[in-house]
C-alpha cells in the first residue's frame, strides 16, 4: 500500500494525525541512510516514473494505505545453523517470515539475478515491502501454489480521502467495477498490474493474488529503470517509485535493515500481522471468504435498514428472549492440502551417484502422504542440498521447491555434479509445515577414464645421454566419450610385471633439472588429451617401459628405446 500520511487522513481525525506524525518521525529517525532530502514528499497519483512503452502510470499501489508498524528496536541475534554456517535469526517473532512467502522472495531474487544482474535486488527488499504492504500476505495465509486465502484489498480509490482511480480492469482483479483497489500481497493497483504482472510460479498466468507472481512483478517493477540496488541512490529511487513518500521510504529501509540481520521461516499462516496502518481507518484488509467479489455500492440508492426480528410489546418494549443468545462460533479456516500432510516418503528414487562435472541421470522423487498413507496433491515440497559440496540443481540453485502432482509426488530438478567429490545429502520438507521428511544420500565420484591410447604410433627412441625427440601424448575416453579433467600418474617402471619405479634409464626433469621417474597430479585437458613433459635418457642403453594410469582404471604402457645411433655404412675420406 502507499502514500504520505497526511494525504490519507480523513477530516477531523486529529488524534490519528498526531499518531501518524509520531510514527513518521520515529521511522525517519531510525531509517538507515535516511537524509533530510525530499523530506515530506507527498504521494500523488501519477508522480512515479511510468514504465517504458506504457501509458502514464502512478506508483505501483496507487497511494493506498500501508502498515506503519516498525521493527523491534533490538534486532534479531543471528546464530549459525548447524552444518551450514548460514545466519538464522531466532527469538524475535517479527524476524519470522512464512515459508511460502519467503520462498517466493528468494525465487524472485534468483530470477532477477539472471534477468537483470545489474539491478542487484536483495530478496530482503521484497520482504520489507511485503511486510509494509500486506504483513507478509497476512501472516502467510496462502495455499500450496502461493495464492492468498482470500483477496487482500486496499480501500476503493474513490477520491474520498484517497486517490481517485476509476475502474481499469472491469473488476477482474479487485472485484470492483467502479473504482480500482490495490490487490494482493504486494498491493498492485490493476492498472499497474496490467503491464507489470509476471508469472512467478510457472502456472501459465499472472495473478496479483499469488505471492510468487506478485514478488517477481515487484522485483521487475523496482528494477525497471536500471537502478542498482547495491547503492543508496538506486535503492532509494526504486522504493520511492513504488510509493513516492519519504515516510514510506524510511519505513521500508528499516525493515530491509532488520531482515538483513537475520530471518527464519515459520509455518504458513503463523506469521505476525501488523496492527497499525497509515490511514488508521480500521478497514479490513482480508475478507473472511476465499476471493469473494466485494459488493459495490449503487450510487443514489438509499440505505435500507434491516427489519427488527423481535416483536414489540404494546408498551413499546421488546418481548423478553426466552433463552439467552448463544455466543457466535468463531470462524475456522478450511484445511488446505498442506494441513493434511503427515509425512514424506521416497517415491522410488534409485541410487544417486554421478561423476564430477556430470549431470545425474536419476532424479529425486518424494511423495506427500496423510497419516493413513493417502497421497496429497498440491503441496509444496522443498528440496535442499546440504553438506560440503558444489553440486547444485539444474540452474545453479541449492534449493528447489516443487508442487506435488495428483499422485502426491514431487520430482526434484536434476542434480548437476560439481568438482568436489564425496558424499552429501538432499533433504526434503513440506513448505509451511513441520513433518517427517526424507534424506537422500548422494555421491560424487572423481572424473574417470576407462581407455587410454597414444595419438600416434611413431616409435619413441633416444641415444644414451640424449633426449627423446617426441613427447608422449595420450587421449583418454570414458564409455567412448572424451574424458576431460581426469587425474593421471606416469611412472617409468622396471618391467611389465614389476610396476615399481625404475632407478635407471629414461627420466623426466623437475623444476630444478633433477631426474624424476614418477609424475603425479597430471590431468587431461578439455579434449581428453594428456601431453607428458620431455623425456631424457641416461647412459644406460636398453628397452624401457613408461606406464600411465588414470582414475577409473585406464592404463597404458609405452615402450621407450635407448640405443646408440646405427652406423649407416658411410665413411669419410680425404685427399
mmCIF file of N, CA, C and O in Angstrom, residues 242-316:
data_model
loop_
_atom_site.group_PDB
_atom_site.id
_atom_site.type_symbol
_atom_site.label_atom_id
_atom_site.label_comp_id
_atom_site.label_asym_id
_atom_site.label_seq_id
_atom_site.Cartn_x
_atom_site.Cartn_y
_atom_site.Cartn_z
ATOM 1 N N UNK A 242 7.968 2.957 -5.954
ATOM 2 C CA UNK A 242 6.888 2.070 -5.508
ATOM 3 C C UNK A 242 5.841 2.867 -4.738
ATOM 4 O O UNK A 242 4.647 2.591 -4.817
ATOM 5 N N UNK A 243 6.322 3.853 -3.990
ATOM 6 C CA UNK A 243 5.441 4.777 -3.257
ATOM 7 C C UNK A 243 6.224 6.053 -3.029
ATOM 8 O O UNK A 243 7.213 6.062 -2.308
ATOM 9 N N UNK A 244 5.795 7.132 -3.618
ATOM 10 C CA UNK A 244 6.553 8.379 -3.592
ATOM 11 C C UNK A 244 6.340 9.127 -2.290
ATOM 12 O O UNK A 244 5.726 10.189 -2.231
ATOM 13 N N UNK A 245 6.868 8.557 -1.203
ATOM 14 C CA UNK A 245 6.716 9.147 0.126
ATOM 15 C C UNK A 245 7.981 8.901 0.933
ATOM 16 O O UNK A 245 8.466 7.768 1.007
ATOM 17 N N UNK A 246 8.499 9.957 1.540
ATOM 18 C CA UNK A 246 9.691 9.803 2.358
ATOM 19 C C UNK A 246 9.408 8.940 3.586
ATOM 20 O O UNK A 246 10.265 8.166 4.019
ATOM 21 N N UNK A 247 8.216 9.057 4.143
ATOM 22 C CA UNK A 247 7.857 8.221 5.294
ATOM 23 C C UNK A 247 7.885 6.748 4.899
ATOM 24 O O UNK A 247 8.370 5.901 5.646
ATOM 25 N N UNK A 248 7.341 6.456 3.745
ATOM 26 C CA UNK A 248 7.333 5.080 3.247
ATOM 27 C C UNK A 248 8.762 4.591 3.024
ATOM 28 O O UNK A 248 9.118 3.469 3.399
ATOM 29 N N UNK A 249 9.594 5.426 2.412
ATOM 30 C CA UNK A 249 10.998 5.074 2.181
ATOM 31 C C UNK A 249 11.689 4.722 3.485
ATOM 32 O O UNK A 249 12.342 3.685 3.609
ATOM 33 N N UNK A 250 11.541 5.576 4.489
ATOM 34 C CA UNK A 250 12.198 5.335 5.773
ATOM 35 C C UNK A 250 11.727 4.033 6.411
ATOM 36 O O UNK A 250 12.510 3.269 6.984
ATOM 37 N N UNK A 251 10.426 3.785 6.318
ATOM 38 C CA UNK A 251 9.861 2.582 6.920
ATOM 39 C C UNK A 251 10.386 1.328 6.233
ATOM 40 O O UNK A 251 10.796 0.365 6.896
ATOM 41 N N UNK A 252 10.400 1.320 4.908
ATOM 42 C CA UNK A 252 10.893 0.164 4.173
ATOM 43 C C UNK A 252 12.377 -0.060 4.453
ATOM 44 O O UNK A 252 12.836 -1.207 4.624
ATOM 45 N N UNK A 253 13.151 1.009 4.530
ATOM 46 C CA UNK A 253 14.581 0.863 4.835
ATOM 47 C C UNK A 253 14.801 0.250 6.208
ATOM 48 O O UNK A 253 15.751 -0.516 6.424
ATOM 49 N N UNK A 254 13.931 0.605 7.166
ATOM 50 C CA UNK A 254 14.032 -0.007 8.497
ATOM 51 C C UNK A 254 13.839 -1.513 8.434
ATOM 52 O O UNK A 254 14.602 -2.284 9.013
ATOM 53 N N UNK A 255 12.799 -1.947 7.717
ATOM 54 C CA UNK A 255 12.542 -3.382 7.620
ATOM 55 C C UNK A 255 13.618 -4.083 6.800
ATOM 56 O O UNK A 255 14.006 -5.223 7.108
ATOM 57 N N UNK A 256 14.125 -3.427 5.778
ATOM 58 C CA UNK A 256 15.208 -4.006 4.988
ATOM 59 C C UNK A 256 16.422 -4.276 5.869
ATOM 60 O O UNK A 256 17.005 -5.370 5.845
ATOM 61 N N UNK A 257 16.809 -3.296 6.655
ATOM 62 C CA UNK A 257 17.956 -3.458 7.550
ATOM 63 C C UNK A 257 17.699 -4.553 8.570
ATOM 64 O O UNK A 257 18.581 -5.361 8.893
ATOM 65 N N UNK A 258 16.488 -4.617 9.075
ATOM 66 C CA UNK A 258 16.124 -5.618 10.082
ATOM 67 C C UNK A 258 16.234 -7.032 9.511
ATOM 68 O O UNK A 258 16.836 -7.925 10.127
ATOM 69 N N UNK A 259 15.679 -7.233 8.318
ATOM 70 C CA UNK A 259 15.716 -8.564 7.709
ATOM 71 C C UNK A 259 17.121 -8.954 7.278
ATOM 72 O O UNK A 259 17.457 -10.144 7.239
ATOM 73 N N UNK A 260 17.934 -7.981 6.936
ATOM 74 C CA UNK A 260 19.311 -8.304 6.551
ATOM 75 C C UNK A 260 20.113 -8.858 7.729
ATOM 76 O O UNK A 260 21.102 -9.562 7.536
ATOM 77 N N UNK A 261 19.696 -8.547 8.934
ATOM 78 C CA UNK A 261 20.415 -9.017 10.120
ATOM 79 C C UNK A 261 20.008 -10.427 10.517
ATOM 80 O O UNK A 261 20.570 -10.991 11.441
ATOM 81 N N UNK A 262 19.044 -10.992 9.826
ATOM 82 C CA UNK A 262 18.682 -12.375 10.101
ATOM 83 C C UNK A 262 17.192 -12.612 10.056
ATOM 84 O O UNK A 262 16.415 -11.809 10.570
ATOM 85 N N UNK A 263 16.800 -13.716 9.447
ATOM 86 C CA UNK A 263 15.401 -14.126 9.409
ATOM 87 C C UNK A 263 15.346 -15.638 9.542
ATOM 88 O O UNK A 263 16.369 -16.327 9.464
ATOM 89 N N UNK A 264 14.159 -16.161 9.731
ATOM 90 C CA UNK A 264 13.943 -17.601 9.660
ATOM 91 C C UNK A 264 12.539 -17.836 9.148
ATOM 92 O O UNK A 264 11.692 -16.952 9.198
ATOM 93 N N UNK A 265 12.278 -19.021 8.622
ATOM 94 C CA UNK A 265 10.946 -19.301 8.108
ATOM 95 C C UNK A 265 10.066 -19.844 9.219
ATOM 96 O O UNK A 265 10.538 -20.537 10.123
ATOM 97 N N UNK A 266 8.790 -19.507 9.146
ATOM 98 C CA UNK A 266 7.789 -20.027 10.075
ATOM 99 C C UNK A 266 6.696 -20.671 9.234
ATOM 100 O O UNK A 266 6.561 -20.378 8.047
ATOM 101 N N UNK A 267 5.909 -21.575 9.810
ATOM 102 C CA UNK A 267 4.847 -22.214 9.024
ATOM 103 C C UNK A 267 3.883 -21.191 8.440
ATOM 104 O O UNK A 267 3.608 -20.151 9.049
ATOM 105 N N UNK A 268 3.371 -21.475 7.252
ATOM 106 C CA UNK A 268 2.389 -20.599 6.626
ATOM 107 C C UNK A 268 1.197 -20.381 7.555
ATOM 108 O O UNK A 268 0.730 -21.315 8.222
ATOM 109 N N UNK A 269 0.731 -19.153 7.598
ATOM 110 C CA UNK A 269 -0.433 -18.827 8.410
ATOM 111 C C UNK A 269 -0.130 -18.483 9.851
ATOM 112 O O UNK A 269 -1.026 -18.138 10.615
ATOM 113 N N UNK A 270 1.171 -18.555 10.246
ATOM 114 C CA UNK A 270 1.531 -18.282 11.635
ATOM 115 C C UNK A 270 2.358 -17.014 11.797
ATOM 116 O O UNK A 270 2.816 -16.715 12.898
ATOM 117 N N UNK A 271 2.575 -16.279 10.705
ATOM 118 C CA UNK A 271 3.352 -15.044 10.805
ATOM 119 C C UNK A 271 2.593 -13.959 11.545
ATOM 120 O O UNK A 271 1.360 -13.968 11.622
ATOM 121 N N UNK A 272 3.333 -13.018 12.116
ATOM 122 C CA UNK A 272 2.698 -11.913 12.833
ATOM 123 C C UNK A 272 2.123 -10.912 11.838
ATOM 124 O O UNK A 272 2.717 -10.646 10.793
ATOM 125 N N UNK A 273 0.958 -10.378 12.151
ATOM 126 C CA UNK A 273 0.287 -9.415 11.279
ATOM 127 C C UNK A 273 0.332 -8.043 11.937
ATOM 128 O O UNK A 273 -0.027 -7.909 13.108
ATOM 129 N N UNK A 274 0.804 -7.013 11.230
ATOM 130 C CA UNK A 274 0.860 -5.664 11.810
ATOM 131 C C UNK A 274 -0.529 -5.192 12.221
ATOM 132 O O UNK A 274 -1.553 -5.686 11.747
ATOM 133 N N UNK A 275 -0.562 -4.187 13.105
ATOM 134 C CA UNK A 275 -1.843 -3.707 13.619
ATOM 135 C C UNK A 275 -2.089 -2.231 13.343
ATOM 136 O O UNK A 275 -3.184 -1.739 13.589
ATOM 137 N N UNK A 276 -1.104 -1.508 12.850
ATOM 138 C CA UNK A 276 -1.271 -0.072 12.610
ATOM 139 C C UNK A 276 -1.109 0.238 11.135
ATOM 140 O O UNK A 276 -0.178 -0.243 10.489
ATOM 141 N N UNK A 277 -2.036 1.061 10.622
ATOM 142 C CA UNK A 277 -1.977 1.428 9.215
ATOM 143 C C UNK A 277 -1.881 2.937 9.070
ATOM 144 O O UNK A 277 -2.282 3.696 9.959
ATOM 145 N N UNK A 278 -1.395 3.344 7.930
ATOM 146 C CA UNK A 278 -1.148 4.769 7.734
ATOM 147 C C UNK A 278 -2.432 5.591 7.666
ATOM 148 O O UNK A 278 -2.415 6.785 7.924
ATOM 149 N N UNK A 279 -3.561 4.955 7.316
ATOM 150 C CA UNK A 279 -4.818 5.712 7.304
ATOM 151 C C UNK A 279 -5.587 5.557 8.610
ATOM 152 O O UNK A 279 -6.540 6.279 8.876
ATOM 153 N N UNK A 280 -5.190 4.526 9.418
ATOM 154 C CA UNK A 280 -5.809 4.301 10.721
ATOM 155 C C UNK A 280 -7.328 4.201 10.595
ATOM 156 O O UNK A 280 -8.075 4.652 11.446
ATOM 157 N N UNK A 281 -7.775 3.562 9.481
ATOM 158 C CA UNK A 281 -9.206 3.514 9.224
ATOM 159 C C UNK A 281 -9.872 2.284 9.785
ATOM 160 O O UNK A 281 -11.084 2.252 9.955
ATOM 161 N N UNK A 282 -9.057 1.263 10.075
ATOM 162 C CA UNK A 282 -9.642 0.036 10.561
ATOM 163 C C UNK A 282 -10.349 -0.759 9.491
ATOM 164 O O UNK A 282 -11.064 -1.711 9.779
ATOM 165 N N UNK A 283 -10.204 -0.372 8.222
ATOM 166 C CA UNK A 283 -10.852 -1.105 7.145
ATOM 167 C C UNK A 283 -10.224 -2.485 7.048
ATOM 168 O O UNK A 283 -9.010 -2.615 7.007
ATOM 169 N N UNK A 284 -11.021 -3.555 7.041
ATOM 170 C CA UNK A 284 -10.430 -4.880 6.944
ATOM 171 C C UNK A 284 -9.676 -5.046 5.637
ATOM 172 O O UNK A 284 -10.106 -4.566 4.603
ATOM 173 N N UNK A 285 -8.559 -5.747 5.725
ATOM 174 C CA UNK A 285 -7.724 -5.905 4.539
ATOM 175 C C UNK A 285 -7.969 -7.240 3.862
ATOM 176 O O UNK A 285 -7.865 -7.365 2.667
ATOM 177 N N UNK A 286 -8.307 -8.266 4.623
ATOM 178 C CA UNK A 286 -8.529 -9.573 4.038
ATOM 179 C C UNK A 286 -9.942 -10.038 4.323
ATOM 180 O O UNK A 286 -10.319 -10.170 5.477
ATOM 181 N N UNK A 287 -10.751 -10.326 3.312
ATOM 182 C CA UNK A 287 -12.078 -10.870 3.554
ATOM 183 C C UNK A 287 -11.978 -12.250 4.181
ATOM 184 O O UNK A 287 -10.964 -12.926 4.082
ATOM 185 N N UNK A 288 -13.051 -12.699 4.821
ATOM 186 C CA UNK A 288 -13.019 -13.974 5.517
ATOM 187 C C UNK A 288 -13.339 -15.140 4.613
ATOM 188 O O UNK A 288 -13.194 -16.280 4.995
ATOM 189 N N UNK A 289 -13.798 -14.880 3.388
ATOM 190 C CA UNK A 289 -14.099 -15.959 2.457
ATOM 191 C C UNK A 289 -13.123 -15.909 1.298
ATOM 192 O O UNK A 289 -12.633 -14.853 0.941
ATOM 193 N N UNK A 290 -12.836 -17.082 0.702
ATOM 194 C CA UNK A 290 -11.816 -17.112 -0.359
ATOM 195 C C UNK A 290 -12.196 -16.276 -1.572
ATOM 196 O O UNK A 290 -13.174 -16.581 -2.254
ATOM 197 N N UNK A 291 -11.416 -15.244 -1.832
ATOM 198 C CA UNK A 291 -11.554 -14.414 -3.025
ATOM 199 C C UNK A 291 -13.001 -14.086 -3.397
ATOM 200 O O UNK A 291 -13.457 -14.374 -4.505
ATOM 201 N N UNK A 292 -13.775 -13.506 -2.483
ATOM 202 C CA UNK A 292 -15.148 -13.142 -2.835
ATOM 203 C C UNK A 292 -15.156 -11.900 -3.709
ATOM 204 O O UNK A 292 -14.206 -11.129 -3.713
ATOM 205 N N UNK A 293 -16.223 -11.696 -4.436
ATOM 206 C CA UNK A 293 -16.354 -10.476 -5.216
ATOM 207 C C UNK A 293 -17.031 -9.442 -4.334
ATOM 208 O O UNK A 293 -18.187 -9.596 -3.959
ATOM 209 N N UNK A 294 -16.299 -8.393 -3.909
ATOM 210 C CA UNK A 294 -16.890 -7.441 -2.986
ATOM 211 C C UNK A 294 -18.054 -6.698 -3.617
ATOM 212 O O UNK A 294 -18.067 -6.421 -4.811
ATOM 213 N N UNK A 295 -19.039 -6.413 -2.768
ATOM 214 C CA UNK A 295 -20.192 -5.671 -3.274
ATOM 215 C C UNK A 295 -19.804 -4.230 -3.537
ATOM 216 O O UNK A 295 -18.959 -3.674 -2.850
ATOM 217 N N UNK A 296 -20.406 -3.641 -4.533
ATOM 218 C CA UNK A 296 -20.124 -2.259 -4.901
ATOM 219 C C UNK A 296 -21.362 -1.429 -4.647
ATOM 220 O O UNK A 296 -22.451 -1.785 -5.103
ATOM 221 N N UNK A 297 -21.272 -0.352 -3.855
ATOM 222 C CA UNK A 297 -22.455 0.447 -3.568
ATOM 223 C C UNK A 297 -23.031 1.048 -4.836
ATOM 224 O O UNK A 297 -22.322 1.460 -5.735
ATOM 225 N N UNK A 298 -24.367 1.061 -4.918
ATOM 226 C CA UNK A 298 -25.048 1.649 -6.069
ATOM 227 C C UNK A 298 -25.315 3.112 -5.803
ATOM 228 O O UNK A 298 -25.942 3.453 -4.798
ATOM 229 N N UNK A 299 -24.802 4.020 -6.668
ATOM 230 C CA UNK A 299 -24.996 5.449 -6.424
ATOM 231 C C UNK A 299 -26.483 5.800 -6.364
ATOM 232 O O UNK A 299 -27.282 5.346 -7.172
ATOM 233 N N UNK A 300 -26.834 6.591 -5.390
ATOM 234 C CA UNK A 300 -28.192 7.108 -5.282
ATOM 235 C C UNK A 300 -29.164 6.174 -4.594
ATOM 236 O O UNK A 300 -30.309 6.529 -4.340
ATOM 237 N N UNK A 301 -28.741 4.941 -4.312
ATOM 238 C CA UNK A 301 -29.663 4.003 -3.674
ATOM 239 C C UNK A 301 -29.635 4.203 -2.176
ATOM 240 O O UNK A 301 -28.594 4.112 -1.548
ATOM 241 N N UNK A 302 -30.801 4.495 -1.538
ATOM 242 C CA UNK A 302 -30.811 4.757 -0.099
ATOM 243 C C UNK A 302 -30.512 3.498 0.688
ATOM 244 O O UNK A 302 -30.754 2.390 0.240
ATOM 245 N N UNK A 303 -29.930 3.731 1.856
ATOM 246 C CA UNK A 303 -29.620 2.614 2.747
ATOM 247 C C UNK A 303 -30.915 2.036 3.303
ATOM 248 O O UNK A 303 -31.776 2.747 3.796
ATOM 249 N N UNK A 304 -31.103 0.732 3.211
ATOM 250 C CA UNK A 304 -32.297 0.079 3.721
ATOM 251 C C UNK A 304 -31.950 -0.633 5.010
ATOM 252 O O UNK A 304 -31.224 -1.624 5.012
ATOM 253 N N UNK A 305 -32.462 -0.145 6.163
ATOM 254 C CA UNK A 305 -32.163 -0.818 7.428
ATOM 255 C C UNK A 305 -32.825 -2.183 7.483
ATOM 256 O O UNK A 305 -33.890 -2.386 6.909
ATOM 257 N N UNK A 306 -32.148 -3.118 8.157
ATOM 258 C CA UNK A 306 -32.725 -4.445 8.309
ATOM 259 C C UNK A 306 -33.898 -4.389 9.282
ATOM 260 O O UNK A 306 -33.843 -3.701 10.296
ATOM 261 N N UNK A 307 -34.999 -5.127 9.026
ATOM 262 C CA UNK A 307 -36.127 -5.129 9.952
ATOM 263 C C UNK A 307 -35.761 -5.779 11.270
ATOM 264 O O UNK A 307 -34.923 -6.672 11.312
ATOM 265 N N UNK A 308 -36.366 -5.301 12.339
ATOM 266 C CA UNK A 308 -36.130 -5.857 13.671
ATOM 267 C C UNK A 308 -36.871 -7.177 13.764
ATOM 268 O O UNK A 308 -38.100 -7.229 13.632
ATOM 269 N N UNK A 309 -36.161 -8.271 13.997
ATOM 270 C CA UNK A 309 -36.820 -9.569 14.003
ATOM 271 C C UNK A 309 -37.643 -9.816 15.264
ATOM 272 O O UNK A 309 -38.418 -10.748 15.323
ATOM 273 N N UNK A 310 -37.418 -9.015 16.307
ATOM 274 C CA UNK A 310 -38.107 -9.268 17.575
ATOM 275 C C UNK A 310 -39.433 -8.512 17.625
ATOM 276 O O UNK A 310 -39.482 -7.322 17.318
ATOM 277 N N UNK A 311 -40.535 -9.182 18.044
ATOM 278 C CA UNK A 311 -41.819 -8.477 18.163
ATOM 279 C C UNK A 311 -41.804 -7.494 19.317
ATOM 280 O O UNK A 311 -41.096 -7.683 20.298
ATOM 281 N N UNK A 312 -42.560 -6.410 19.166
ATOM 282 C CA UNK A 312 -42.631 -5.397 20.206
ATOM 283 C C UNK A 312 -43.885 -5.616 21.051
ATOM 284 O O UNK A 312 -44.934 -6.035 20.569
ATOM 285 N N UNK A 313 -43.795 -5.302 22.320
ATOM 286 C CA UNK A 313 -44.953 -5.372 23.226
ATOM 287 C C UNK A 313 -45.778 -4.117 23.061
ATOM 288 O O UNK A 313 -45.300 -3.108 22.532
ATOM 289 N N UNK A 314 -47.051 -4.146 23.474
ATOM 290 C CA UNK A 314 -47.889 -2.948 23.338
ATOM 291 C C UNK A 314 -47.295 -1.740 24.001
ATOM 292 O O UNK A 314 -47.509 -0.615 23.584
ATOM 293 N N UNK A 315 -46.520 -1.948 25.043
ATOM 294 C CA UNK A 315 -45.934 -0.802 25.742
ATOM 295 C C UNK A 315 -44.764 -0.201 25.010
ATOM 296 O O UNK A 315 -44.184 0.777 25.455
ATOM 297 N N UNK A 316 -44.430 -0.756 23.922
ATOM 298 C CA UNK A 316 -43.307 -0.197 23.138
ATOM 299 C C UNK A 316 -42.013 -0.941 23.344
ATOM 300 O O UNK A 316 -41.070 -0.753 22.608
#
